[in-house]
Amino acid sequence: MLEFDSSADIQALRATFSDIAAVVDVTALRAEIERLSEEAGAPDLWDDVEKAQKVTSALSHRQADLKRVTDVEQRLDDLDVLVELAQEMDDDDTAAEALREIADLQDVIGQLEVQTLLDGEYDDRPAVVTIRSGAGGDDATDFAEMLLRMYLRWAERHKYSVKVMDTSYAEGAGIKSATFEVDAPYAYGTLSVEAGTHRLARISPFGGADKRQTSFAAVEVIPALEEAVEVDVPESDIRVDVFRSSGPGGQSVNTTDSAVRITHLPTGLVVSMQNEKSQIQNRAAAMRVLQTRLLLLKREEEAAKKKELAGTITASWGDQMRSYFLYGQQLVKDLRTGYEVGNPAVVFDGDLDGLIAAGIRWRKRKDDDD
């Protein structure tokens, strides 16, 4: 018989899960689902398409929240049965299965615990992520495309819905920028710790000198809001340009000038959209993103003024937060948390959960200390 004592591990899992359930408040969550289900079942729901989409999206997200908790609760109950069965039958295969389930539940409950730390105003919203290449020429634009693939693979691993909203291809390798939306519960709270400057160090594949090349890319993450009602954008404050969407190397992918670029003249903020089928849809999508960025900018300025008055203002936006080393010592290191991964290939293939969880815990401790 495979010797194992699982009682301490199971007790720890149940204790952590109990804390999670208390924070999630399953009773309140069920009541919210019931209320949204009634709204979703109204015969006139789709008379207002925008409202209907909000209701059905909220219902889907709340149902997903509840399922995550109830699934773990059921698995814990099944684990007790599995362990008891292994002990009664004195069966090595069943005991090994129980150990594997304990290890898997430790990972699942750990992720669920991290989610309970996401209590910011917009943390439960979908996320709009923009990646921009920085210094480094072709290496930087190639790096930006590597980051885009990394995040899309991460979303794919979690079966999250993703829509690429805009891509600006570089003349050489990679992309100048890309914007995509991740529609999943707590996508913004989760991905917001990825915002900042990312640095890649490697032997450049674009030069023959075999010298180390350092390149940079910036990642911006904002919540996807239905409407930024607190921000009014007068037509006189924006310039709207329409153009033909393009693919790699400048290849035209649309036969009409449906892509839209909106420039906010007072701040210089620029938003481009080319994923939707019509110019009207692209303009509406670009305006939503612009309004959200202006809303967050307004709140950041207000928070900065308060910190300045308190004498504790720091300039942290855009600071380098992670390095990717692809020469010599293969390593990905988060400079805020100290979390390291010794296999960059798995990170670029979307295995980001450890880095993200460490970032969320770091942010929570930092917020508690402030």
Short mmCIF file of C-alpha atoms in Angstrom, two decimals:
data_model
loop_
_atom_site.label_atom_id
_atom_site.label_comp_id
_atom_site.label_asym_id
_atom_site.label_seq_id
_atom_site.Cartn_x
_atom_site.Cartn_y
_atom_site.Cartn_z
CA MET A 1 0.00 0.00 0.00
CA LEU A 2 1.28 3.46 -0.92
CA GLU A 3 1.87 5.23 2.39
CA PHE A 4 0.30 8.67 2.63
CA ASP A 5 -1.28 10.83 5.29
CA SER A 6 -3.66 13.24 3.61
CA SER A 7 -5.56 14.49 6.64
CA ALA A 8 -3.45 17.62 7.21
CA ASP A 9 -3.53 18.57 3.51
CA ILE A 10 -7.30 18.10 3.26
CA GLN A 11 -7.87 20.05 6.47
CA ALA A 12 -5.78 22.94 5.10
CA LEU A 13 -7.71 22.86 1.80
CA ARG A 14 -11.05 22.96 3.61
CA ALA A 15 -9.91 25.83 5.85
CA THR A 16 -8.80 27.90 2.87
CA PHE A 17 -11.96 27.07 0.95
CA SER A 18 -14.10 28.09 3.94
CA ASP A 19 -12.42 31.52 3.96
CA ILE A 20 -12.99 31.85 0.21
CA ALA A 21 -16.68 30.91 0.48
CA ALA A 22 -17.16 33.52 3.21
CA VAL A 23 -15.66 36.24 1.01
CA VAL A 24 -17.59 35.18 -2.09
CA ASP A 25 -20.87 35.03 -0.09
CA VAL A 26 -22.55 32.21 -1.99
CA THR A 27 -26.00 33.09 -0.60
CA ALA A 28 -25.80 36.65 -1.96
CA LEU A 29 -24.39 35.33 -5.23
CA ARG A 30 -27.32 32.94 -5.68
CA ALA A 31 -29.76 35.79 -4.98
CA GLU A 32 -28.03 37.96 -7.60
CA ILE A 33 -28.24 35.13 -10.15
CA GLU A 34 -31.94 34.69 -9.41
CA ARG A 35 -32.57 38.42 -9.92
CA LEU A 36 -30.62 38.50 -13.18
CA SER A 37 -32.34 35.33 -14.40
CA GLU A 38 -35.72 37.00 -13.92
CA GLU A 39 -34.54 40.01 -15.92
CA ALA A 40 -33.09 37.75 -18.63
CA GLY A 41 -36.40 35.91 -18.88
CA ALA A 42 -38.48 39.03 -19.48
CA PRO A 43 -40.32 38.78 -22.84
CA ASP A 44 -39.36 42.33 -23.80
CA LEU A 45 -35.68 41.98 -22.84
CA TRP A 46 -34.35 42.22 -26.39
CA ASP A 47 -36.38 45.31 -27.19
CA ASP A 48 -33.33 47.11 -25.79
CA VAL A 49 -30.36 45.20 -27.24
CA GLU A 50 -27.71 47.08 -25.24
CA LYS A 51 -29.51 46.44 -21.94
CA ALA A 52 -30.10 42.80 -22.87
CA GLN A 53 -26.41 42.27 -23.54
CA LYS A 54 -25.50 43.79 -20.16
CA VAL A 55 -27.99 41.57 -18.32
CA THR A 56 -27.01 38.35 -20.09
CA SER A 57 -23.30 39.10 -19.70
CA ALA A 58 -23.69 39.83 -15.97
CA LEU A 59 -25.73 36.66 -15.53
CA SER A 60 -23.12 34.57 -17.33
CA HIS A 61 -20.31 35.99 -15.20
CA ARG A 62 -22.17 35.44 -11.91
CA GLN A 63 -23.06 31.88 -12.90
CA ALA A 64 -19.38 31.24 -13.69
CA ASP A 65 -18.40 32.64 -10.26
CA LEU A 66 -20.86 30.31 -8.53
CA LYS A 67 -19.81 27.29 -10.58
CA ARG A 68 -16.15 27.74 -9.64
CA VAL A 69 -17.05 27.66 -5.94
CA THR A 70 -19.58 24.83 -6.08
CA ASP A 71 -17.30 22.69 -8.27
CA VAL A 72 -14.49 22.95 -5.72
CA GLU A 73 -16.90 22.15 -2.88
CA GLN A 74 -18.05 19.02 -4.73
CA ARG A 75 -14.47 17.96 -5.46
CA LEU A 76 -13.56 18.27 -1.78
CA ASP A 77 -16.48 16.04 -0.87
CA ASP A 78 -15.47 13.53 -3.54
CA LEU A 79 -11.89 13.64 -2.27
CA ASP A 80 -13.00 12.51 1.18
CA VAL A 81 -14.73 9.51 -0.42
CA LEU A 82 -11.69 8.73 -2.58
CA VAL A 83 -9.30 8.77 0.39
CA GLU A 84 -11.62 6.60 2.45
CA LEU A 85 -11.91 4.17 -0.45
CA ALA A 86 -8.12 3.99 -0.86
CA GLN A 87 -7.67 3.21 2.81
CA GLU A 88 -10.43 0.60 2.95
CA MET A 89 -9.29 -1.19 -0.22
CA ASP A 90 -5.57 -0.79 0.56
CA ASP A 91 -5.18 0.12 -3.14
CA ASP A 92 -2.08 1.90 -4.46
CA ASP A 93 -3.76 3.14 -7.65
CA THR A 94 -6.63 4.76 -5.72
CA ALA A 95 -4.18 6.26 -3.23
CA ALA A 96 -2.10 7.73 -6.08
CA GLU A 97 -5.27 9.16 -7.64
CA ALA A 98 -6.14 10.80 -4.31
CA LEU A 99 -2.67 12.37 -4.10
CA ARG A 100 -3.01 13.74 -7.62
CA GLU A 101 -6.42 15.21 -6.76
CA ILE A 102 -5.03 16.85 -3.62
CA ALA A 103 -2.24 18.47 -5.64
CA ASP A 104 -4.69 19.66 -8.30
CA LEU A 105 -7.09 21.06 -5.69
CA GLN A 106 -4.23 22.92 -4.02
CA ASP A 107 -3.61 24.67 -7.35
CA VAL A 108 -7.30 25.34 -8.06
CA ILE A 109 -8.05 26.64 -4.56
CA GLY A 110 -4.89 28.75 -4.68
CA GLN A 111 -6.16 30.43 -7.85
CA LEU A 112 -9.60 30.88 -6.31
CA GLU A 113 -8.00 32.44 -3.24
CA VAL A 114 -6.15 34.94 -5.43
CA GLN A 115 -9.44 35.92 -7.07
CA THR A 116 -10.88 36.87 -3.68
CA LEU A 117 -8.15 39.53 -3.47
CA LEU A 118 -9.66 41.25 -6.53
CA ASP A 119 -11.92 43.74 -4.82
CA GLY A 120 -11.18 46.91 -6.80
CA GLU A 121 -13.93 49.02 -8.30
CA TYR A 122 -13.54 47.58 -11.80
CA ASP A 123 -11.79 44.27 -11.02
CA ASP A 124 -14.75 42.13 -12.07
CA ARG A 125 -14.96 43.74 -15.51
CA PRO A 126 -13.61 42.40 -18.83
CA ALA A 127 -10.22 43.82 -19.80
CA VAL A 128 -8.97 45.80 -22.79
CA VAL A 129 -5.23 45.22 -23.26
CA THR A 130 -2.96 47.29 -25.52
CA ILE A 131 0.61 46.26 -26.32
CA ARG A 132 3.01 48.80 -27.86
CA SER A 133 6.54 48.16 -29.06
CA GLY A 134 9.23 50.39 -27.57
CA ALA A 135 12.95 50.88 -28.09
CA GLY A 136 14.75 48.12 -29.94
CA GLY A 137 13.83 48.27 -33.62
CA ASP A 138 12.80 44.97 -35.19
CA ASP A 139 13.51 43.16 -31.93
CA ALA A 140 11.00 45.38 -30.11
CA THR A 141 8.24 44.91 -32.68
CA ASP A 142 8.92 41.16 -32.69
CA PHE A 143 8.81 41.19 -28.86
CA ALA A 144 5.46 43.00 -28.94
CA GLU A 145 4.07 40.24 -31.16
CA MET A 146 5.50 37.59 -28.79
CA LEU A 147 3.67 39.26 -25.89
CA LEU A 148 0.44 39.38 -27.90
CA ARG A 149 0.67 35.66 -28.60
CA MET A 150 1.53 35.02 -24.94
CA TYR A 151 -1.63 36.71 -23.65
CA LEU A 152 -3.85 35.16 -26.33
CA ARG A 153 -2.49 31.70 -25.43
CA TRP A 154 -3.10 32.44 -21.72
CA ALA A 155 -6.72 33.33 -22.48
CA GLU A 156 -7.07 30.24 -24.67
CA ARG A 157 -5.80 28.02 -21.83
CA HIS A 158 -8.58 29.38 -19.62
CA LYS A 159 -11.18 29.21 -22.39
CA TYR A 160 -11.77 32.97 -22.12
CA SER A 161 -13.46 34.85 -24.94
CA VAL A 162 -11.01 37.13 -26.75
CA LYS A 163 -11.52 39.68 -29.51
CA VAL A 164 -8.57 41.38 -31.23
CA MET A 165 -9.79 44.93 -31.81
CA ASP A 166 -6.85 46.52 -33.61
CA THR A 167 -3.41 45.51 -34.90
CA SER A 168 -0.78 47.81 -36.39
CA TYR A 169 1.87 45.76 -38.19
CA ALA A 170 5.50 46.83 -38.40
CA GLU A 171 7.21 47.23 -41.75
CA GLY A 172 9.75 44.61 -40.73
CA ALA A 173 9.03 41.95 -38.12
CA GLY A 174 6.21 41.86 -35.61
CA ILE A 175 3.75 44.59 -34.67
CA LYS A 176 3.87 48.21 -33.65
CA SER A 177 0.80 47.78 -31.43
CA ALA A 178 -2.26 45.65 -30.81
CA THR A 179 -5.43 45.99 -28.75
CA PHE A 180 -7.61 43.09 -27.67
CA GLU A 181 -10.48 42.49 -25.23
CA VAL A 182 -10.71 39.57 -22.81
CA ASP A 183 -14.32 38.97 -21.78
CA ALA A 184 -14.18 36.88 -18.62
CA PRO A 185 -15.06 37.36 -14.94
CA TYR A 186 -12.37 39.42 -13.20
CA ALA A 187 -10.33 39.73 -16.39
CA TYR A 188 -9.39 43.34 -15.60
CA GLY A 189 -8.44 42.66 -11.98
CA THR A 190 -6.37 39.69 -13.08
CA LEU A 191 -4.59 41.23 -16.05
CA SER A 192 -4.12 44.70 -14.57
CA VAL A 193 -0.97 43.47 -12.77
CA GLU A 194 0.55 42.91 -16.23
CA ALA A 195 0.53 46.65 -16.97
CA GLY A 196 3.93 48.28 -17.28
CA THR A 197 7.16 48.00 -19.25
CA HIS A 198 8.39 44.54 -20.27
CA ARG A 199 12.03 43.98 -21.25
CA LEU A 200 13.48 41.28 -23.48
CA ALA A 201 17.18 40.42 -23.57
CA ARG A 202 18.40 37.95 -26.20
CA ILE A 203 20.78 37.38 -29.08
CA SER A 204 19.02 39.23 -31.89
CA PRO A 205 17.77 37.07 -34.77
CA PHE A 206 17.76 40.20 -36.95
CA GLY A 207 21.49 40.98 -36.91
CA GLY A 208 24.61 39.03 -37.77
CA ALA A 209 26.84 40.27 -34.96
CA ASP A 210 25.63 37.72 -32.39
CA LYS A 211 25.37 40.51 -29.86
CA ARG A 212 22.91 40.74 -27.03
CA GLN A 213 19.97 42.98 -27.88
CA THR A 214 17.68 44.56 -25.30
CA SER A 215 14.21 45.64 -26.40
CA PHE A 216 11.11 46.94 -24.69
CA ALA A 217 7.34 46.82 -24.97
CA ALA A 218 4.63 48.54 -22.96
CA VAL A 219 1.45 46.83 -21.79
CA GLU A 220 -1.63 48.89 -20.88
CA VAL A 221 -4.69 47.29 -19.27
CA ILE A 222 -8.01 49.10 -18.77
CA PRO A 223 -11.45 47.80 -17.78
CA ALA A 224 -14.07 47.36 -20.47
CA LEU A 225 -16.91 49.58 -19.30
CA GLU A 226 -20.33 49.66 -20.95
CA GLU A 227 -20.19 53.42 -20.85
CA ALA A 228 -17.94 55.92 -19.15
CA VAL A 229 -20.80 58.16 -18.05
CA GLU A 230 -18.54 60.43 -16.02
CA VAL A 231 -16.60 61.56 -19.10
CA ASP A 232 -18.11 63.85 -21.69
CA VAL A 233 -16.05 64.11 -24.87
CA PRO A 234 -17.09 67.08 -27.04
CA GLU A 235 -16.76 66.58 -30.78
CA SER A 236 -14.48 69.62 -30.87
CA ASP A 237 -11.96 67.73 -28.67
CA ILE A 238 -11.45 64.85 -31.07
CA ARG A 239 -10.12 64.25 -34.58
CA VAL A 240 -11.51 61.22 -36.39
CA ASP A 241 -9.53 59.65 -39.23
CA VAL A 242 -10.79 56.75 -41.33
CA PHE A 243 -8.49 54.45 -43.21
CA ARG A 244 -8.26 51.04 -44.80
CA SER A 245 -7.34 48.17 -42.46
CA SER A 246 -4.04 46.49 -43.24
CA GLY A 247 -2.33 43.20 -42.55
CA PRO A 248 1.36 42.21 -42.28
CA GLY A 249 3.58 44.17 -44.62
CA GLY A 250 0.87 46.73 -45.31
CA GLN A 251 -1.35 44.25 -47.16
CA SER A 252 -4.93 45.52 -47.39
CA VAL A 253 -7.42 43.21 -45.69
CA ASN A 254 -10.56 45.32 -46.21
CA THR A 255 -11.99 46.71 -49.42
CA THR A 256 -13.55 49.73 -47.68
CA ASP A 257 -12.17 52.46 -45.43
CA SER A 258 -13.84 51.08 -42.29
CA ALA A 259 -10.98 51.40 -39.78
CA VAL A 260 -11.18 54.39 -37.43
CA ARG A 261 -8.55 56.33 -35.51
CA ILE A 262 -9.69 58.84 -32.87
CA THR A 263 -7.26 61.39 -31.47
CA HIS A 264 -8.20 63.23 -28.27
CA LEU A 265 -6.65 66.63 -28.93
CA PRO A 266 -6.32 67.94 -25.34
CA THR A 267 -4.43 64.86 -24.08
CA GLY A 268 -2.97 63.37 -27.26
CA LEU A 269 -4.55 59.98 -26.52
CA VAL A 270 -5.04 57.93 -29.70
CA VAL A 271 -7.36 54.94 -30.14
CA SER A 272 -7.62 52.85 -33.31
CA MET A 273 -10.19 50.18 -34.14
CA GLN A 274 -10.45 48.02 -37.25
CA ASN A 275 -11.97 44.72 -36.14
CA GLU A 276 -15.65 45.57 -36.61
CA LYS A 277 -17.35 45.29 -40.00
CA SER A 278 -18.43 48.90 -40.35
CA GLN A 279 -16.97 52.35 -39.76
CA ILE A 280 -19.84 53.17 -37.37
CA GLN A 281 -19.12 50.09 -35.21
CA ASN A 282 -15.39 50.81 -35.14
CA ARG A 283 -16.02 54.41 -34.15
CA ALA A 284 -18.36 53.37 -31.32
CA ALA A 285 -15.82 50.82 -30.02
CA ALA A 286 -12.99 53.36 -30.20
CA MET A 287 -15.05 55.97 -28.33
CA ARG A 288 -15.78 53.51 -25.50
CA VAL A 289 -12.09 52.78 -25.08
CA LEU A 290 -11.20 56.50 -25.27
CA GLN A 291 -13.82 57.41 -22.65
CA THR A 292 -12.53 54.70 -20.33
CA ARG A 293 -8.94 55.89 -20.71
CA LEU A 294 -10.00 59.47 -19.99
CA LEU A 295 -11.99 58.34 -16.95
CA LEU A 296 -9.01 56.43 -15.55
CA LEU A 297 -6.65 59.31 -16.37
CA LYS A 298 -8.92 61.67 -14.46
CA ARG A 299 -8.96 59.39 -11.43
CA GLU A 300 -5.19 58.84 -11.56
CA GLU A 301 -4.65 62.61 -11.57
CA GLU A 302 -6.97 63.01 -8.59
CA ALA A 303 -5.19 60.21 -6.71
CA ALA A 304 -1.79 61.74 -7.54
CA LYS A 305 -2.88 65.11 -6.14
CA LYS A 306 -3.99 63.46 -2.91
CA LYS A 307 -0.68 61.59 -2.59
CA GLU A 308 1.27 64.76 -3.34
CA LEU A 309 -0.55 66.58 -0.58
CA ALA A 310 0.31 63.68 1.72
CA GLY A 311 3.95 63.83 0.66
CA THR A 312 4.07 60.25 -0.67
CA ILE A 313 3.71 60.65 -4.42
CA THR A 314 5.73 58.19 -6.51
CA ALA A 315 6.08 57.88 -10.27
CA SER A 316 5.39 54.22 -11.01
CA TRP A 317 3.40 54.19 -14.26
CA GLY A 318 5.42 52.66 -17.06
CA ASP A 319 8.21 51.42 -14.79
CA GLN A 320 9.94 48.23 -15.91
CA MET A 321 8.15 45.35 -14.18
CA ARG A 322 9.38 42.16 -15.84
CA SER A 323 12.44 40.91 -17.69
CA TYR A 324 12.65 38.00 -20.12
CA PHE A 325 16.16 36.55 -20.59
CA LEU A 326 16.58 34.32 -23.65
CA TYR A 327 20.36 34.01 -23.64
CA GLY A 328 22.73 32.39 -21.18
CA GLN A 329 20.54 31.88 -18.13
CA GLN A 330 17.02 31.25 -19.44
CA LEU A 331 14.78 33.16 -17.07
CA VAL A 332 11.63 35.26 -16.68
CA LYS A 333 11.74 37.46 -13.59
CA ASP A 334 9.13 39.82 -12.18
CA LEU A 335 11.06 42.73 -10.70
CA ARG A 336 8.26 43.72 -8.28
CA THR A 337 7.58 40.35 -6.68
CA GLY A 338 10.85 38.51 -7.29
CA TYR A 339 8.87 35.62 -8.80
CA GLU A 340 10.94 33.69 -11.34
CA VAL A 341 10.29 31.06 -14.01
CA GLY A 342 13.30 29.15 -15.33
CA ASN A 343 11.63 28.20 -18.62
CA PRO A 344 10.73 31.26 -20.74
CA ALA A 345 9.24 29.04 -23.45
CA VAL A 346 6.32 27.96 -21.25
CA VAL A 347 5.67 31.59 -20.24
CA PHE A 348 5.56 32.75 -23.86
CA ASP A 349 3.21 29.83 -24.50
CA GLY A 350 0.72 31.33 -22.03
CA ASP A 351 1.69 29.78 -18.68
CA LEU A 352 1.28 33.03 -16.74
CA ASP A 353 -0.80 32.01 -13.74
CA GLY A 354 2.11 31.91 -11.27
CA LEU A 355 3.42 35.32 -12.34
CA ILE A 356 -0.07 36.85 -12.25
CA ALA A 357 -0.94 35.37 -8.84
CA ALA A 358 2.33 36.67 -7.36
CA GLY A 359 1.55 40.11 -8.83
CA ILE A 360 -1.95 40.19 -7.35
CA ARG A 361 -0.68 39.20 -3.89
CA TRP A 362 2.11 41.82 -4.15
CA ARG A 363 -0.39 44.52 -5.09
CA LYS A 364 -2.72 43.58 -2.23
CA ARG A 365 0.12 43.80 0.31
CA LYS A 366 1.23 47.12 -1.17
CA ASP A 367 -2.32 48.52 -0.98
CA ASP A 368 -2.69 47.36 2.62
CA ASP A 369 0.59 49.06 3.55
CA ASP A 370 -0.36 52.39 1.92
#
